[in-house]
Amino acid sequence: VQLQASGGGSVQPGGSLRLSCTVSGNVFSVNFMAWYRQAPGKQRDLVADITSDGRPALADSVKGRFIISRDNAKKMVTLEMNNLKPEDTAVYYCAADLWVAPEDSSSSVYWGKGTQVTVSS
């Protein structure tokens, strides 16, 4: 079971990017899905998450600019980032709480490899 992220790159301030992350492999259920980011020299912070029934939550710093959504059939979470600012520059990580097998006693959080987002003029 892996989380495979795509998207990211470099953009000018005010631009847009879309990140996607897909759960590969067989899992029993996908619970919450989320995006975190980590800027150089800083801790990893939660950017947005979304519950299994589609309820989103966004960090105050990205409200009104970012949209998180998920496609349960595809086991995918997407982060649409608009009006990007230089302070959004960071490595972005997707995470998902997965129940891999029904006989497992609990779910576990899996992480994808980070993808770089750079906002610069």
Short mmCIF file of N, CA and C in Angstrom, two decimals:
data_model
loop_
_atom_site.label_atom_id
_atom_site.label_comp_id
_atom_site.label_asym_id
_atom_site.label_seq_id
_atom_site.Cartn_x
_atom_site.Cartn_y
_atom_site.Cartn_z
N VAL A 1 0.87 -1.19 0.00
CA VAL A 1 0.00 0.00 0.00
C VAL A 1 0.90 1.23 0.00
N GLN A 2 0.61 2.12 -0.94
CA GLN A 2 1.40 3.35 -1.05
C GLN A 2 0.48 4.51 -1.37
N LEU A 3 0.96 5.70 -1.06
CA LEU A 3 0.30 6.92 -1.48
C LEU A 3 1.19 7.55 -2.54
N GLN A 4 0.62 7.78 -3.70
CA GLN A 4 1.38 8.33 -4.82
C GLN A 4 0.86 9.72 -5.15
N ALA A 5 1.72 10.70 -4.96
CA ALA A 5 1.34 12.10 -5.20
C ALA A 5 1.86 12.57 -6.54
N SER A 6 1.12 13.49 -7.12
CA SER A 6 1.53 14.10 -8.38
C SER A 6 1.12 15.56 -8.37
N GLY A 7 1.69 16.32 -9.29
CA GLY A 7 1.43 17.75 -9.34
C GLY A 7 2.58 18.51 -8.73
N GLY A 8 2.33 19.74 -8.38
CA GLY A 8 3.40 20.57 -7.85
C GLY A 8 4.17 21.22 -8.97
N GLY A 9 5.22 21.95 -8.59
CA GLY A 9 6.04 22.64 -9.56
C GLY A 9 6.26 24.08 -9.14
N SER A 10 6.60 24.89 -10.12
CA SER A 10 6.89 26.29 -9.87
C SER A 10 5.85 27.17 -10.54
N VAL A 11 5.47 28.22 -9.87
CA VAL A 11 4.45 29.12 -10.39
C VAL A 11 4.71 30.52 -9.85
N GLN A 12 4.24 31.51 -10.57
CA GLN A 12 4.35 32.88 -10.11
C GLN A 12 3.26 33.19 -9.09
N PRO A 13 3.47 34.19 -8.26
CA PRO A 13 2.42 34.60 -7.33
C PRO A 13 1.12 34.89 -8.04
N GLY A 14 0.04 34.42 -7.46
CA GLY A 14 -1.27 34.56 -8.07
C GLY A 14 -1.66 33.40 -8.96
N GLY A 15 -0.72 32.52 -9.20
CA GLY A 15 -0.99 31.37 -10.06
C GLY A 15 -1.69 30.24 -9.33
N SER A 16 -1.90 29.15 -10.06
CA SER A 16 -2.63 28.00 -9.51
C SER A 16 -1.88 26.71 -9.80
N LEU A 17 -2.05 25.77 -8.92
CA LEU A 17 -1.52 24.43 -9.10
C LEU A 17 -2.51 23.43 -8.51
N ARG A 18 -2.41 22.19 -8.98
CA ARG A 18 -3.26 21.14 -8.45
C ARG A 18 -2.40 19.95 -8.05
N LEU A 19 -2.60 19.49 -6.84
CA LEU A 19 -1.92 18.30 -6.34
C LEU A 19 -2.93 17.16 -6.24
N SER A 20 -2.49 15.97 -6.61
CA SER A 20 -3.33 14.80 -6.47
C SER A 20 -2.55 13.70 -5.76
N CYS A 21 -3.28 12.86 -5.06
CA CYS A 21 -2.65 11.77 -4.32
C CYS A 21 -3.59 10.58 -4.36
N THR A 22 -3.07 9.44 -4.76
CA THR A 22 -3.88 8.24 -4.91
C THR A 22 -3.34 7.12 -4.05
N VAL A 23 -4.24 6.40 -3.42
CA VAL A 23 -3.87 5.21 -2.65
C VAL A 23 -3.76 4.05 -3.61
N SER A 24 -2.58 3.46 -3.68
CA SER A 24 -2.41 2.30 -4.54
C SER A 24 -2.34 1.04 -3.67
N GLY A 25 -2.87 -0.05 -4.18
CA GLY A 25 -2.93 -1.28 -3.42
C GLY A 25 -4.31 -1.48 -2.83
N ASN A 26 -4.55 -2.68 -2.36
CA ASN A 26 -5.86 -3.01 -1.80
C ASN A 26 -5.96 -2.59 -0.34
N VAL A 27 -7.00 -1.84 -0.05
CA VAL A 27 -7.27 -1.46 1.34
C VAL A 27 -8.73 -1.71 1.64
N PHE A 28 -9.02 -1.94 2.91
CA PHE A 28 -10.39 -2.19 3.32
C PHE A 28 -11.19 -0.89 3.32
N SER A 29 -10.59 0.19 3.84
CA SER A 29 -11.28 1.48 3.82
C SER A 29 -10.27 2.62 3.93
N VAL A 30 -10.68 3.75 3.38
CA VAL A 30 -9.88 4.97 3.46
C VAL A 30 -10.63 5.95 4.34
N ASN A 31 -10.08 6.31 5.43
CA ASN A 31 -10.74 7.22 6.34
C ASN A 31 -10.40 8.66 5.96
N PHE A 32 -9.85 9.44 6.84
CA PHE A 32 -9.55 10.81 6.44
C PHE A 32 -8.38 10.84 5.49
N MET A 33 -8.34 11.86 4.65
CA MET A 33 -7.22 12.13 3.75
C MET A 33 -6.81 13.58 3.97
N ALA A 34 -5.54 13.87 3.80
CA ALA A 34 -5.07 15.21 4.16
C ALA A 34 -3.84 15.61 3.37
N TRP A 35 -3.60 16.89 3.40
CA TRP A 35 -2.37 17.47 2.84
C TRP A 35 -1.67 18.26 3.94
N TYR A 36 -0.37 18.04 4.04
CA TYR A 36 0.49 18.79 4.95
C TYR A 36 1.55 19.49 4.10
N ARG A 37 2.23 20.45 4.71
CA ARG A 37 3.35 21.07 4.03
C ARG A 37 4.44 21.42 5.02
N GLN A 38 5.64 21.44 4.49
CA GLN A 38 6.79 21.75 5.33
C GLN A 38 7.73 22.66 4.56
N ALA A 39 7.88 23.87 5.08
CA ALA A 39 8.81 24.83 4.49
C ALA A 39 10.19 24.60 5.11
N PRO A 40 11.24 25.03 4.43
CA PRO A 40 12.60 24.83 4.97
C PRO A 40 12.75 25.40 6.36
N GLY A 41 13.27 24.61 7.28
CA GLY A 41 13.50 25.06 8.63
C GLY A 41 12.27 25.15 9.50
N LYS A 42 11.13 24.69 8.99
CA LYS A 42 9.89 24.78 9.75
C LYS A 42 9.29 23.40 9.96
N GLN A 43 8.35 23.32 10.87
CA GLN A 43 7.68 22.05 11.13
C GLN A 43 6.66 21.76 10.03
N ARG A 44 6.26 20.51 9.98
CA ARG A 44 5.24 20.11 9.02
C ARG A 44 3.88 20.51 9.58
N ASP A 45 3.11 21.22 8.78
CA ASP A 45 1.82 21.74 9.21
C ASP A 45 0.69 21.17 8.37
N LEU A 46 -0.46 21.01 8.97
CA LEU A 46 -1.65 20.57 8.26
C LEU A 46 -2.18 21.71 7.41
N VAL A 47 -2.43 21.42 6.16
CA VAL A 47 -2.98 22.42 5.23
C VAL A 47 -4.49 22.21 5.09
N ALA A 48 -4.89 20.98 4.87
CA ALA A 48 -6.31 20.68 4.66
C ALA A 48 -6.54 19.19 4.87
N ASP A 49 -7.71 18.86 5.34
CA ASP A 49 -8.08 17.45 5.41
C ASP A 49 -9.55 17.29 5.04
N ILE A 50 -9.92 16.06 4.79
CA ILE A 50 -11.29 15.78 4.36
C ILE A 50 -11.68 14.41 4.88
N THR A 51 -12.87 14.33 5.46
CA THR A 51 -13.33 13.08 6.03
C THR A 51 -13.80 12.12 4.94
N SER A 52 -14.08 10.90 5.33
CA SER A 52 -14.51 9.89 4.36
C SER A 52 -15.84 10.25 3.71
N ASP A 53 -16.66 11.04 4.41
CA ASP A 53 -17.94 11.46 3.83
C ASP A 53 -17.85 12.85 3.22
N GLY A 54 -16.63 13.35 3.00
CA GLY A 54 -16.44 14.55 2.20
C GLY A 54 -16.47 15.88 2.92
N ARG A 55 -16.35 15.88 4.24
CA ARG A 55 -16.34 17.15 4.96
C ARG A 55 -14.92 17.70 5.00
N PRO A 56 -14.71 18.89 4.41
CA PRO A 56 -13.36 19.45 4.36
C PRO A 56 -13.06 20.37 5.54
N ALA A 57 -11.80 20.53 5.80
CA ALA A 57 -11.34 21.51 6.79
C ALA A 57 -10.04 22.09 6.25
N LEU A 58 -9.91 23.40 6.35
CA LEU A 58 -8.75 24.08 5.80
C LEU A 58 -8.07 24.92 6.87
N ALA A 59 -6.76 25.02 6.78
CA ALA A 59 -6.02 25.93 7.65
C ALA A 59 -6.43 27.36 7.33
N ASP A 60 -6.41 28.22 8.32
CA ASP A 60 -6.82 29.61 8.11
C ASP A 60 -5.99 30.28 7.01
N SER A 61 -4.74 29.92 6.91
CA SER A 61 -3.84 30.56 5.95
C SER A 61 -4.20 30.28 4.50
N VAL A 62 -5.00 29.25 4.27
CA VAL A 62 -5.34 28.89 2.88
C VAL A 62 -6.83 28.97 2.59
N LYS A 63 -7.62 29.31 3.59
CA LYS A 63 -9.07 29.42 3.36
C LYS A 63 -9.36 30.47 2.29
N GLY A 64 -10.28 30.13 1.41
CA GLY A 64 -10.62 31.04 0.33
C GLY A 64 -9.72 30.91 -0.88
N ARG A 65 -8.63 30.15 -0.74
CA ARG A 65 -7.70 29.98 -1.87
C ARG A 65 -7.52 28.52 -2.27
N PHE A 66 -7.55 27.63 -1.31
CA PHE A 66 -7.34 26.20 -1.58
C PHE A 66 -8.67 25.45 -1.44
N ILE A 67 -8.78 24.40 -2.23
CA ILE A 67 -9.95 23.52 -2.16
C ILE A 67 -9.45 22.08 -2.09
N ILE A 68 -9.96 21.35 -1.11
CA ILE A 68 -9.62 19.93 -1.01
C ILE A 68 -10.86 19.12 -1.39
N SER A 69 -10.65 18.07 -2.15
CA SER A 69 -11.75 17.20 -2.54
C SER A 69 -11.23 15.77 -2.64
N ARG A 70 -12.15 14.83 -2.71
CA ARG A 70 -11.73 13.43 -2.81
C ARG A 70 -12.69 12.67 -3.70
N ASP A 71 -12.16 11.62 -4.28
CA ASP A 71 -12.94 10.70 -5.10
C ASP A 71 -12.77 9.33 -4.45
N ASN A 72 -13.78 8.90 -3.74
CA ASN A 72 -13.65 7.64 -2.99
C ASN A 72 -13.50 6.43 -3.92
N ALA A 73 -14.13 6.48 -5.06
CA ALA A 73 -14.03 5.35 -5.98
C ALA A 73 -12.59 5.19 -6.48
N LYS A 74 -11.91 6.30 -6.65
CA LYS A 74 -10.52 6.27 -7.12
C LYS A 74 -9.52 6.29 -5.98
N LYS A 75 -10.01 6.38 -4.75
CA LYS A 75 -9.13 6.48 -3.57
C LYS A 75 -8.14 7.62 -3.76
N MET A 76 -8.65 8.78 -4.13
CA MET A 76 -7.81 9.91 -4.49
C MET A 76 -8.25 11.18 -3.76
N VAL A 77 -7.28 11.97 -3.38
CA VAL A 77 -7.53 13.28 -2.80
C VAL A 77 -6.81 14.32 -3.66
N THR A 78 -7.48 15.44 -3.84
CA THR A 78 -6.93 16.51 -4.68
C THR A 78 -6.90 17.81 -3.89
N LEU A 79 -5.84 18.57 -4.09
CA LEU A 79 -5.73 19.90 -3.49
C LEU A 79 -5.57 20.90 -4.62
N GLU A 80 -6.60 21.69 -4.81
CA GLU A 80 -6.55 22.75 -5.82
C GLU A 80 -6.09 24.02 -5.11
N MET A 81 -5.00 24.59 -5.59
CA MET A 81 -4.39 25.75 -4.94
C MET A 81 -4.46 26.94 -5.89
N ASN A 82 -5.15 27.97 -5.46
CA ASN A 82 -5.34 29.17 -6.25
C ASN A 82 -4.74 30.38 -5.55
N ASN A 83 -4.50 31.43 -6.33
CA ASN A 83 -3.94 32.67 -5.77
C ASN A 83 -2.75 32.36 -4.87
N LEU A 84 -1.83 31.59 -5.39
CA LEU A 84 -0.69 31.16 -4.61
C LEU A 84 0.21 32.33 -4.23
N LYS A 85 0.77 32.23 -3.03
CA LYS A 85 1.64 33.28 -2.49
C LYS A 85 3.03 32.68 -2.22
N PRO A 86 4.04 33.52 -2.16
CA PRO A 86 5.38 33.00 -1.88
C PRO A 86 5.44 32.19 -0.58
N GLU A 87 4.63 32.57 0.38
CA GLU A 87 4.63 31.83 1.65
C GLU A 87 4.01 30.45 1.55
N ASP A 88 3.43 30.13 0.42
CA ASP A 88 2.93 28.77 0.18
C ASP A 88 4.05 27.83 -0.27
N THR A 89 5.21 28.38 -0.53
CA THR A 89 6.33 27.56 -0.96
C THR A 89 6.70 26.55 0.12
N ALA A 90 6.72 25.28 -0.26
CA ALA A 90 6.99 24.21 0.70
C ALA A 90 6.99 22.87 -0.04
N VAL A 91 7.39 21.84 0.68
CA VAL A 91 7.18 20.48 0.22
C VAL A 91 5.82 20.04 0.76
N TYR A 92 4.96 19.57 -0.12
CA TYR A 92 3.63 19.16 0.25
C TYR A 92 3.56 17.63 0.33
N TYR A 93 2.95 17.14 1.40
CA TYR A 93 2.82 15.70 1.64
C TYR A 93 1.35 15.34 1.77
N CYS A 94 0.96 14.25 1.14
CA CYS A 94 -0.38 13.74 1.37
C CYS A 94 -0.32 12.65 2.44
N ALA A 95 -1.42 12.50 3.13
CA ALA A 95 -1.54 11.49 4.17
C ALA A 95 -2.93 10.91 4.13
N ALA A 96 -3.05 9.68 4.53
CA ALA A 96 -4.36 9.04 4.58
C ALA A 96 -4.39 8.03 5.71
N ASP A 97 -5.51 7.99 6.38
CA ASP A 97 -5.73 7.02 7.44
C ASP A 97 -6.39 5.80 6.81
N LEU A 98 -5.68 4.72 6.77
CA LEU A 98 -6.12 3.54 6.04
C LEU A 98 -6.38 2.36 6.96
N TRP A 99 -7.46 1.67 6.69
CA TRP A 99 -7.72 0.37 7.32
C TRP A 99 -7.41 -0.64 6.25
N VAL A 100 -6.25 -1.27 6.34
CA VAL A 100 -5.76 -2.08 5.23
C VAL A 100 -6.54 -3.40 5.10
N ALA A 101 -6.74 -4.08 6.18
CA ALA A 101 -7.44 -5.36 6.14
C ALA A 101 -8.51 -5.38 7.22
N PRO A 102 -9.66 -6.01 6.96
CA PRO A 102 -10.74 -5.99 7.96
C PRO A 102 -10.34 -6.64 9.28
N GLU A 103 -9.38 -7.56 9.25
CA GLU A 103 -8.98 -8.20 10.49
C GLU A 103 -7.99 -7.36 11.30
N ASP A 104 -7.54 -6.24 10.73
CA ASP A 104 -6.63 -5.37 11.48
C ASP A 104 -7.36 -4.78 12.69
N SER A 105 -6.63 -4.56 13.75
CA SER A 105 -7.25 -4.05 14.96
C SER A 105 -7.49 -2.56 14.92
N SER A 106 -6.78 -1.87 14.02
CA SER A 106 -6.95 -0.43 13.92
C SER A 106 -6.44 0.05 12.57
N SER A 107 -6.73 1.29 12.27
CA SER A 107 -6.22 1.90 11.05
C SER A 107 -4.85 2.52 11.33
N SER A 108 -4.17 2.90 10.26
CA SER A 108 -2.86 3.53 10.38
C SER A 108 -2.75 4.66 9.38
N VAL A 109 -1.94 5.65 9.70
CA VAL A 109 -1.72 6.77 8.80
C VAL A 109 -0.53 6.46 7.90
N TYR A 110 -0.78 6.59 6.61
CA TYR A 110 0.26 6.41 5.61
C TYR A 110 0.59 7.77 4.99
N TRP A 111 1.85 7.91 4.58
CA TRP A 111 2.32 9.16 4.01
C TRP A 111 2.84 8.93 2.60
N GLY A 112 2.59 9.92 1.75
CA GLY A 112 3.18 9.91 0.43
C GLY A 112 4.51 10.65 0.44
N LYS A 113 5.29 10.48 -0.61
CA LYS A 113 6.51 11.25 -0.76
C LYS A 113 6.13 12.69 -1.06
N GLY A 114 6.91 13.61 -0.61
CA GLY A 114 6.61 15.01 -0.79
C GLY A 114 6.76 15.48 -2.22
N THR A 115 6.04 16.52 -2.53
CA THR A 115 6.16 17.16 -3.84
C THR A 115 6.39 18.65 -3.62
N GLN A 116 7.34 19.20 -4.34
CA GLN A 116 7.74 20.59 -4.13
C GLN A 116 6.79 21.55 -4.82
N VAL A 117 6.40 22.57 -4.09
CA VAL A 117 5.64 23.69 -4.65
C VAL A 117 6.45 24.95 -4.38
N THR A 118 6.77 25.66 -5.45
CA THR A 118 7.56 26.89 -5.33
C THR A 118 6.78 28.04 -5.96
N VAL A 119 6.58 29.08 -5.19
CA VAL A 119 5.87 30.27 -5.67
C VAL A 119 6.85 31.43 -5.64
N SER A 120 7.20 31.90 -6.81
CA SER A 120 8.22 32.93 -6.90
C SER A 120 8.07 33.70 -8.21
N SER A 121 8.39 34.97 -8.13
CA SER A 121 8.37 35.79 -9.34
C SER A 121 9.75 35.82 -9.99
#
